[in-house]
Amino acid sequence: MDALVIGCGLTGAVVARFLAEELNKKVVIWERRNHIGGNMYDYYDEHNILVHKYGPHTFHTTEKILFDYMCRFAEWDEYKLTCMAYVNGKFTPTPFNFQTIDDYYDVEEADDLKQRIKKVFDGRQTATVLEVLNCNDEKVRAYAQFLFDNDYSLYTAKQWGVSAKEIDPSVLKRVPLRFSYDVGYFDDEYQVMPAKSYTEFFTNLLNHPNISVQLGVEALEHLKINNGKLLINNLEQNIPVIYTGALDEIFGLEYGKLPYRSLRFEWKYEDIESKQDAPVVAYPQADGFTRITEYKKLPVQNVKGTTYAVEYPLTYNENEKMEPYYPVLTEDSQLMYARYASKTKQIKGLYCAGRLADFKYYNMDQALERALELCELLKTDLSK
């Protein structure tokens, strides 16, 4: 073994492929779950519907180089995700757009509000809810407040377990308001889903004679840091270790527990043609759950009945059988992360990357970009 990768999600798999293919390293991947692909893992359920085990994933990017990388290992079909929110008894598009104004205001008020928005945000197609909440026009601010009170604040509290005031502003900026009737969750040039499956993509990505994947391995039962040195099965190592798990856990929670959110999925099947008006619908006012994903629409599948998953956010507990999904970005948590990140730099041979290890809310393209950056660093370091 010339290199060890902890985690078989996108970050770990991309780095493993690079080490094996470009640097001719014998790479071992330890994955604690019983499958490859991390949170992108998909499979056919008993109703022959392709579902995503850990929530909906679509690949989108503005960067051709990232899209081209994905195309090396699978064929992709164009897929533009549409989402909605169920607010006050009505389905309305998300990101919220001018249709949302029509949905909740009478015709005269709606026309006035749209004209005011065009004047305040002249020439702009979108703005964050925080910008609109702080604009000069009282009626436009009132519209943003309506959305904040009935969607953003409620969804944030459920999703993150903290109030909207505590969460990092970057989270609230992820879903802007549209100043048009345009629909679609993303505006990126490349928006795709695999022609077959994400699992096929990962199978191809990992198909290299220098890569060995070991499933069901709890890495931290074998990997330790002692006196600033990496130990594998209690033996000091001189090989690179790429770690993509929760950063605090590799250090035994030394500086405290970084807050991650987990999810519980309630899977259901109904012998009906359609459950909801879009593949992914947020339910900010519902009790406990945040959204429902209907998988026959993600991608579109010509099948009988429909399978959908109801998502319930949870506080992640490393001692229970659950997965950490999202870092909870607050001022305190980012200070704690900075302490852990500083410590990683003192450990020779340890490389940390990915949503959990970087404590960042990456989309897939961002995770891929980060992995490729790490590949370049490894190329430099391992050639010394």
Short mmCIF file of C-alpha atoms in Angstrom, two decimals:
data_model
loop_
_atom_site.label_atom_id
_atom_site.label_comp_id
_atom_site.label_asym_id
_atom_site.label_seq_id
_atom_site.Cartn_x
_atom_site.Cartn_y
_atom_site.Cartn_z
CA MET A 1 0.00 0.00 0.00
CA ASP A 2 1.41 3.36 -1.12
CA ALA A 3 -1.52 5.53 -0.05
CA LEU A 4 -4.62 5.25 2.11
CA VAL A 5 -7.90 7.02 1.40
CA ILE A 6 -10.58 7.25 4.08
CA GLY A 7 -14.02 7.49 2.48
CA CYS A 8 -15.32 6.39 -0.91
CA GLY A 9 -17.42 9.44 -1.79
CA LEU A 10 -16.61 11.83 -4.61
CA THR A 11 -13.58 13.44 -2.96
CA GLY A 12 -11.96 10.19 -1.88
CA ALA A 13 -12.66 8.37 -5.13
CA VAL A 14 -11.30 11.19 -7.32
CA VAL A 15 -8.10 11.46 -5.29
CA ALA A 16 -7.68 7.67 -5.28
CA ARG A 17 -8.00 7.57 -9.07
CA PHE A 18 -5.40 10.31 -9.45
CA LEU A 19 -2.91 8.59 -7.15
CA ALA A 20 -3.41 5.28 -8.92
CA GLU A 21 -3.46 6.55 -12.50
CA GLU A 22 -1.16 9.57 -12.52
CA LEU A 23 1.32 8.69 -9.77
CA ASN A 24 1.17 4.88 -10.08
CA LYS A 25 0.48 4.42 -6.37
CA LYS A 26 -1.12 1.31 -4.88
CA VAL A 27 -4.15 2.84 -3.17
CA VAL A 28 -6.38 1.31 -0.52
CA ILE A 29 -9.76 2.91 0.23
CA TRP A 30 -11.46 2.28 3.55
CA GLU A 31 -15.19 2.92 3.51
CA ARG A 32 -17.33 2.32 6.58
CA ARG A 33 -20.53 1.84 4.62
CA ASN A 34 -21.33 -1.24 2.56
CA HIS A 35 -21.24 0.52 -0.80
CA ILE A 36 -19.17 2.89 -2.91
CA GLY A 37 -20.24 6.40 -3.92
CA GLY A 38 -20.72 8.08 -0.56
CA ASN A 39 -23.88 10.18 -0.41
CA MET A 40 -24.21 10.01 -4.20
CA TYR A 41 -25.03 6.29 -4.04
CA ASP A 42 -28.15 5.24 -5.92
CA TYR A 43 -29.91 1.92 -6.53
CA TYR A 44 -33.13 0.40 -7.87
CA ASP A 45 -35.73 -0.25 -5.19
CA GLU A 46 -38.19 -3.14 -5.11
CA HIS A 47 -40.52 -1.21 -7.42
CA ASN A 48 -37.77 -0.85 -10.05
CA ILE A 49 -37.43 2.88 -9.40
CA LEU A 50 -33.94 4.37 -9.29
CA VAL A 51 -33.59 6.20 -5.97
CA HIS A 52 -30.84 8.14 -4.21
CA LYS A 53 -30.30 6.63 -0.78
CA TYR A 54 -29.05 9.84 0.83
CA GLY A 55 -31.18 12.51 -0.79
CA PRO A 56 -31.43 14.06 -4.27
CA HIS A 57 -28.26 14.68 -6.26
CA THR A 58 -27.93 16.47 -9.59
CA PHE A 59 -24.58 17.52 -10.99
CA HIS A 60 -24.36 21.16 -12.05
CA THR A 61 -21.43 23.44 -12.75
CA THR A 62 -20.34 26.48 -14.74
CA GLU A 63 -16.89 24.96 -15.28
CA LYS A 64 -16.39 22.89 -18.43
CA ILE A 65 -13.25 21.30 -17.00
CA LEU A 66 -15.30 19.80 -14.16
CA PHE A 67 -18.04 18.60 -16.50
CA ASP A 68 -15.42 17.05 -18.78
CA TYR A 69 -13.94 15.19 -15.84
CA MET A 70 -17.30 13.62 -15.01
CA CYS A 71 -17.72 12.65 -18.67
CA ARG A 72 -14.55 10.56 -18.54
CA PHE A 73 -16.31 7.97 -16.41
CA ALA A 74 -19.98 7.99 -17.46
CA GLU A 75 -22.50 9.29 -19.97
CA TRP A 76 -24.72 12.13 -18.79
CA ASP A 77 -28.11 13.45 -19.81
CA GLU A 78 -29.20 17.06 -19.50
CA TYR A 79 -31.46 17.50 -16.51
CA LYS A 80 -32.71 20.82 -15.17
CA LEU A 81 -34.00 20.41 -11.65
CA THR A 82 -37.22 22.16 -10.72
CA CYS A 83 -38.21 22.58 -7.10
CA MET A 84 -41.17 24.01 -5.23
CA ALA A 85 -42.20 24.98 -1.73
CA TYR A 86 -45.55 24.27 -0.13
CA VAL A 87 -46.45 27.46 1.72
CA ASN A 88 -49.84 28.48 3.09
CA GLY A 89 -51.56 25.65 1.25
CA LYS A 90 -50.06 26.40 -2.17
CA PHE A 91 -47.20 25.03 -4.25
CA THR A 92 -44.92 27.80 -5.52
CA PRO A 93 -41.61 27.62 -7.44
CA THR A 94 -38.26 27.78 -5.70
CA PRO A 95 -36.19 29.80 -6.05
CA PHE A 96 -39.13 32.12 -5.49
CA ASN A 97 -39.96 34.10 -8.62
CA PHE A 98 -42.66 36.40 -10.00
CA GLN A 99 -45.04 33.43 -10.04
CA THR A 100 -44.67 33.38 -6.25
CA ILE A 101 -45.87 36.99 -6.11
CA ASP A 102 -48.87 36.06 -8.27
CA ASP A 103 -49.57 33.10 -5.97
CA TYR A 104 -49.85 35.17 -2.79
CA TYR A 105 -51.00 38.64 -3.87
CA ASP A 106 -54.05 39.88 -5.75
CA VAL A 107 -53.49 41.07 -9.31
CA GLU A 108 -53.15 44.78 -8.53
CA GLU A 109 -50.79 44.29 -5.60
CA ALA A 110 -48.76 41.75 -7.55
CA ASP A 111 -48.27 44.08 -10.51
CA ASP A 112 -47.24 46.93 -8.21
CA LEU A 113 -44.77 44.74 -6.33
CA LYS A 114 -43.14 43.42 -9.49
CA GLN A 115 -42.70 46.97 -10.82
CA ARG A 116 -41.16 48.06 -7.52
CA ILE A 117 -38.72 45.14 -7.59
CA LYS A 118 -37.68 45.97 -11.16
CA LYS A 119 -37.02 49.54 -10.09
CA VAL A 120 -35.08 48.70 -6.91
CA PHE A 121 -33.04 45.90 -8.52
CA ASP A 122 -32.78 47.44 -11.96
CA GLY A 123 -31.06 45.10 -14.42
CA ARG A 124 -30.60 42.30 -11.91
CA GLN A 125 -32.09 38.85 -12.33
CA THR A 126 -31.67 37.66 -8.74
CA ALA A 127 -30.83 38.80 -5.22
CA THR A 128 -30.41 37.05 -1.89
CA VAL A 129 -33.25 37.21 0.59
CA LEU A 130 -30.91 39.17 2.89
CA GLU A 131 -30.47 41.87 0.24
CA VAL A 132 -34.21 42.14 -0.34
CA LEU A 133 -34.90 42.30 3.39
CA ASN A 134 -32.61 45.33 3.58
CA CYS A 135 -33.68 47.23 0.46
CA ASN A 136 -35.14 50.75 0.58
CA ASP A 137 -38.65 49.95 -0.66
CA GLU A 138 -41.02 49.18 2.21
CA LYS A 139 -43.36 46.96 0.17
CA VAL A 140 -40.50 44.96 -1.34
CA ARG A 141 -39.08 44.49 2.15
CA ALA A 142 -42.50 43.31 3.34
CA TYR A 143 -42.55 40.69 0.56
CA ALA A 144 -39.12 39.43 1.60
CA GLN A 145 -40.26 39.36 5.22
CA PHE A 146 -43.28 37.27 4.21
CA LEU A 147 -40.98 34.75 2.53
CA PHE A 148 -38.54 34.82 5.43
CA ASP A 149 -41.25 34.27 8.03
CA ASN A 150 -43.08 31.53 6.13
CA ASP A 151 -40.17 29.72 4.50
CA TYR A 152 -36.54 30.68 5.11
CA SER A 153 -36.66 31.00 8.90
CA LEU A 154 -38.82 27.90 9.42
CA TYR A 155 -36.83 25.73 7.03
CA THR A 156 -33.53 26.92 8.49
CA ALA A 157 -34.59 26.14 12.05
CA LYS A 158 -35.60 22.59 11.10
CA GLN A 159 -32.71 21.90 8.74
CA TRP A 160 -29.92 23.25 10.90
CA GLY A 161 -31.29 23.07 14.42
CA VAL A 162 -30.45 26.74 15.01
CA SER A 163 -32.28 29.98 14.31
CA ALA A 164 -31.75 31.88 11.07
CA LYS A 165 -29.95 34.57 13.12
CA GLU A 166 -27.28 32.10 14.22
CA ILE A 167 -26.57 30.41 10.91
CA ASP A 168 -23.82 31.70 8.64
CA PRO A 169 -25.26 34.12 6.04
CA SER A 170 -23.81 31.96 3.24
CA VAL A 171 -26.50 29.36 3.97
CA LEU A 172 -29.33 31.87 3.49
CA LYS A 173 -27.71 33.08 0.28
CA ARG A 174 -27.77 29.66 -1.37
CA VAL A 175 -31.32 30.05 -2.69
CA PRO A 176 -31.88 33.57 -4.11
CA LEU A 177 -35.08 35.29 -5.22
CA ARG A 178 -35.65 35.48 -8.98
CA PHE A 179 -36.90 38.72 -10.54
CA SER A 180 -38.61 37.02 -13.48
CA TYR A 181 -40.85 34.06 -14.28
CA ASP A 182 -37.81 31.87 -14.92
CA VAL A 183 -37.91 28.49 -13.22
CA GLY A 184 -35.21 25.95 -12.43
CA TYR A 185 -33.20 25.52 -9.28
CA PHE A 186 -29.82 26.26 -10.86
CA ASP A 187 -28.54 28.59 -13.56
CA ASP A 188 -25.31 26.71 -14.32
CA GLU A 189 -24.40 25.99 -17.93
CA TYR A 190 -23.96 22.29 -17.28
CA GLN A 191 -26.86 20.58 -15.50
CA VAL A 192 -26.91 16.80 -15.83
CA MET A 193 -27.69 13.43 -14.34
CA PRO A 194 -26.05 10.13 -15.22
CA ALA A 195 -27.57 8.27 -18.17
CA LYS A 196 -27.45 5.09 -16.06
CA SER A 197 -26.63 5.79 -12.42
CA TYR A 198 -24.19 7.47 -10.06
CA THR A 199 -23.14 4.02 -8.87
CA GLU A 200 -22.03 3.15 -12.41
CA PHE A 201 -20.01 6.40 -12.51
CA PHE A 202 -18.22 5.44 -9.31
CA THR A 203 -17.66 1.87 -10.49
CA ASN A 204 -15.90 3.22 -13.57
CA LEU A 205 -13.99 5.86 -11.58
CA LEU A 206 -12.62 3.20 -9.21
CA ASN A 207 -11.92 0.64 -11.93
CA HIS A 208 -8.14 0.70 -11.84
CA PRO A 209 -5.71 -2.12 -11.00
CA ASN A 210 -3.96 0.08 -8.44
CA ILE A 211 -7.15 0.72 -6.43
CA SER A 212 -8.45 -1.63 -3.76
CA VAL A 213 -11.75 -0.75 -2.04
CA GLN A 214 -12.48 -2.26 1.37
CA LEU A 215 -16.08 -1.77 2.53
CA GLY A 216 -17.39 -1.97 6.08
CA VAL A 217 -14.16 -0.67 7.60
CA GLU A 218 -14.35 1.76 10.51
CA ALA A 219 -11.19 3.69 9.74
CA LEU A 220 -10.79 5.29 13.15
CA GLU A 221 -10.56 1.84 14.74
CA HIS A 222 -7.26 1.46 12.84
CA LEU A 223 -6.08 5.02 12.32
CA LYS A 224 -4.73 7.07 15.21
CA ILE A 225 -2.78 10.27 15.75
CA ASN A 226 -0.24 10.00 18.53
CA ASN A 227 2.29 12.73 19.41
CA GLY A 228 1.71 14.38 16.08
CA LYS A 229 2.29 11.19 14.06
CA LEU A 230 -0.06 9.03 12.03
CA LEU A 231 -0.39 5.44 13.17
CA ILE A 232 -2.11 2.69 11.20
CA ASN A 233 -2.76 -0.36 13.37
CA ASN A 234 -0.36 1.20 15.89
CA LEU A 235 2.50 1.39 13.39
CA GLU A 236 3.97 4.70 12.26
CA GLN A 237 3.46 5.34 8.56
CA ASN A 238 5.24 7.29 5.85
CA ILE A 239 2.44 7.07 3.31
CA PRO A 240 -0.07 9.81 2.51
CA VAL A 241 -3.45 9.41 4.21
CA ILE A 242 -6.36 11.25 2.62
CA TYR A 243 -9.14 11.72 5.16
CA THR A 244 -12.64 12.78 4.11
CA GLY A 245 -14.55 12.10 7.34
CA ALA A 246 -15.68 14.39 10.15
CA LEU A 247 -12.58 16.35 11.12
CA ASP A 248 -13.15 16.42 14.87
CA GLU A 249 -13.38 12.63 15.09
CA ILE A 250 -9.87 11.92 13.84
CA PHE A 251 -8.61 14.09 16.72
CA GLY A 252 -10.85 12.41 19.30
CA LEU A 253 -12.99 15.57 19.72
CA GLU A 254 -9.99 17.21 21.40
CA TYR A 255 -11.29 20.78 20.96
CA GLY A 256 -14.94 19.87 21.20
CA LYS A 257 -17.59 18.41 18.94
CA LEU A 258 -18.08 20.08 15.56
CA PRO A 259 -21.81 20.31 14.80
CA TYR A 260 -22.97 18.32 11.81
CA ARG A 261 -26.55 17.61 10.78
CA SER A 262 -27.79 14.18 9.88
CA LEU A 263 -30.98 13.01 8.17
CA ARG A 264 -33.58 10.32 8.63
CA PHE A 265 -35.41 9.21 5.50
CA GLU A 266 -38.92 7.87 5.64
CA TRP A 267 -39.37 5.87 2.44
CA LYS A 268 -42.85 5.43 0.95
CA TYR A 269 -44.42 3.99 -2.17
CA GLU A 270 -47.87 4.77 -3.52
CA ASP A 271 -49.66 3.30 -6.51
CA ILE A 272 -50.37 6.73 -7.94
CA GLU A 273 -49.05 8.58 -10.98
CA SER A 274 -47.70 11.62 -9.11
CA LYS A 275 -47.22 12.68 -5.49
CA GLN A 276 -46.34 16.35 -5.89
CA ASP A 277 -45.88 19.07 -8.49
CA ALA A 278 -42.08 18.89 -8.68
CA PRO A 279 -39.33 16.30 -8.01
CA VAL A 280 -38.25 18.11 -4.83
CA VAL A 281 -40.68 20.09 -2.69
CA ALA A 282 -39.82 21.91 0.53
CA TYR A 283 -42.42 21.90 3.30
CA PRO A 284 -41.19 24.66 5.65
CA GLN A 285 -44.44 24.76 7.66
CA ALA A 286 -44.74 20.98 8.11
CA ASP A 287 -44.06 19.36 11.46
CA GLY A 288 -40.58 17.86 11.68
CA PHE A 289 -39.73 17.14 8.05
CA THR A 290 -38.18 19.55 5.57
CA ARG A 291 -38.78 18.17 2.10
CA ILE A 292 -40.07 15.31 -0.01
CA THR A 293 -38.23 13.95 -3.03
CA GLU A 294 -40.20 12.00 -5.62
CA TYR A 295 -37.67 9.81 -7.39
CA LYS A 296 -39.56 8.80 -10.52
CA LYS A 297 -39.06 12.45 -11.52
CA LEU A 298 -35.32 12.47 -10.70
CA PRO A 299 -34.60 11.52 -13.45
CA VAL A 300 -37.93 11.00 -15.21
CA GLN A 301 -38.75 7.29 -15.15
CA ASN A 302 -41.64 5.61 -16.93
CA VAL A 303 -42.70 3.31 -14.10
CA LYS A 304 -45.87 2.26 -12.31
CA GLY A 305 -46.51 4.05 -9.02
CA THR A 306 -44.12 6.38 -7.27
CA THR A 307 -41.43 6.12 -4.59
CA TYR A 308 -40.67 9.14 -2.45
CA ALA A 309 -38.59 9.96 0.61
CA VAL A 310 -39.57 12.30 3.44
CA GLU A 311 -36.52 13.97 5.06
CA TYR A 312 -36.26 14.58 8.79
CA PRO A 313 -33.13 16.49 9.91
CA LEU A 314 -31.35 15.30 13.07
CA THR A 315 -28.43 16.33 15.21
CA TYR A 316 -25.51 14.08 14.25
CA ASN A 317 -24.21 11.81 16.99
CA GLU A 318 -21.05 9.87 16.14
CA ASN A 319 -21.98 7.18 18.69
CA GLU A 320 -25.18 6.25 16.85
CA LYS A 321 -25.69 4.61 13.47
CA MET A 322 -26.19 7.78 11.44
CA GLU A 323 -24.30 9.73 8.82
CA PRO A 324 -23.06 13.32 9.13
CA TYR A 325 -24.37 15.24 6.11
CA TYR A 326 -24.01 18.97 6.60
CA PRO A 327 -21.65 21.11 8.67
CA VAL A 328 -23.60 23.61 10.77
CA LEU A 329 -21.85 26.89 9.99
CA THR A 330 -22.01 29.32 12.88
CA GLU A 331 -19.41 31.73 14.20
CA ASP A 332 -18.49 29.40 17.07
CA SER A 333 -18.33 26.26 14.95
CA GLN A 334 -16.05 27.88 12.40
CA LEU A 335 -13.67 29.02 15.12
CA MET A 336 -13.55 25.46 16.43
CA TYR A 337 -12.98 24.12 12.94
CA ALA A 338 -10.07 26.54 12.45
CA ARG A 339 -8.36 25.03 15.50
CA TYR A 340 -8.72 21.52 14.08
CA ALA A 341 -7.61 22.64 10.61
CA SER A 342 -4.51 24.23 12.10
CA LYS A 343 -3.68 20.97 13.83
CA THR A 344 -3.93 18.94 10.62
CA LYS A 345 -1.06 20.95 9.18
CA GLN A 346 1.18 19.63 11.94
CA ILE A 347 0.56 15.97 11.00
CA LYS A 348 2.95 14.79 8.32
CA GLY A 349 1.24 12.84 5.57
CA LEU A 350 -2.32 13.76 6.57
CA TYR A 351 -4.48 15.41 3.91
CA CYS A 352 -8.05 16.40 4.76
CA ALA A 353 -10.65 17.31 2.16
CA GLY A 354 -14.36 17.07 1.42
CA ARG A 355 -17.55 18.46 2.89
CA LEU A 356 -17.00 16.93 6.32
CA ALA A 357 -13.25 17.30 6.63
CA ASP A 358 -13.24 20.86 5.24
CA PHE A 359 -16.37 21.74 7.25
CA LYS A 360 -17.88 23.39 4.19
CA TYR A 361 -21.27 23.04 2.53
CA TYR A 362 -19.98 21.86 -0.86
CA ASN A 363 -22.09 21.10 -3.89
CA MET A 364 -20.80 18.20 -5.99
CA ASP A 365 -18.91 20.43 -8.40
CA GLN A 366 -17.25 22.22 -5.49
CA ALA A 367 -16.28 18.89 -3.93
CA LEU A 368 -14.82 17.79 -7.26
CA GLU A 369 -12.89 21.03 -7.66
CA ARG A 370 -11.51 20.68 -4.14
CA ALA A 371 -10.48 17.07 -4.84
CA LEU A 372 -8.64 18.09 -8.01
CA GLU A 373 -6.85 20.86 -6.09
CA LEU A 374 -5.71 18.25 -3.57
CA CYS A 375 -4.51 16.05 -6.43
CA GLU A 376 -2.19 18.84 -7.58
CA LEU A 377 -0.88 19.31 -4.04
CA LEU A 378 -0.21 15.58 -3.73
CA LYS A 379 1.59 15.58 -7.06
CA THR A 380 3.89 18.30 -5.77
CA ASP A 381 4.41 16.80 -2.31
CA LEU A 382 4.97 13.22 -3.44
CA SER A 383 7.50 14.18 -6.10
CA LYS A 384 9.82 15.81 -3.57
#
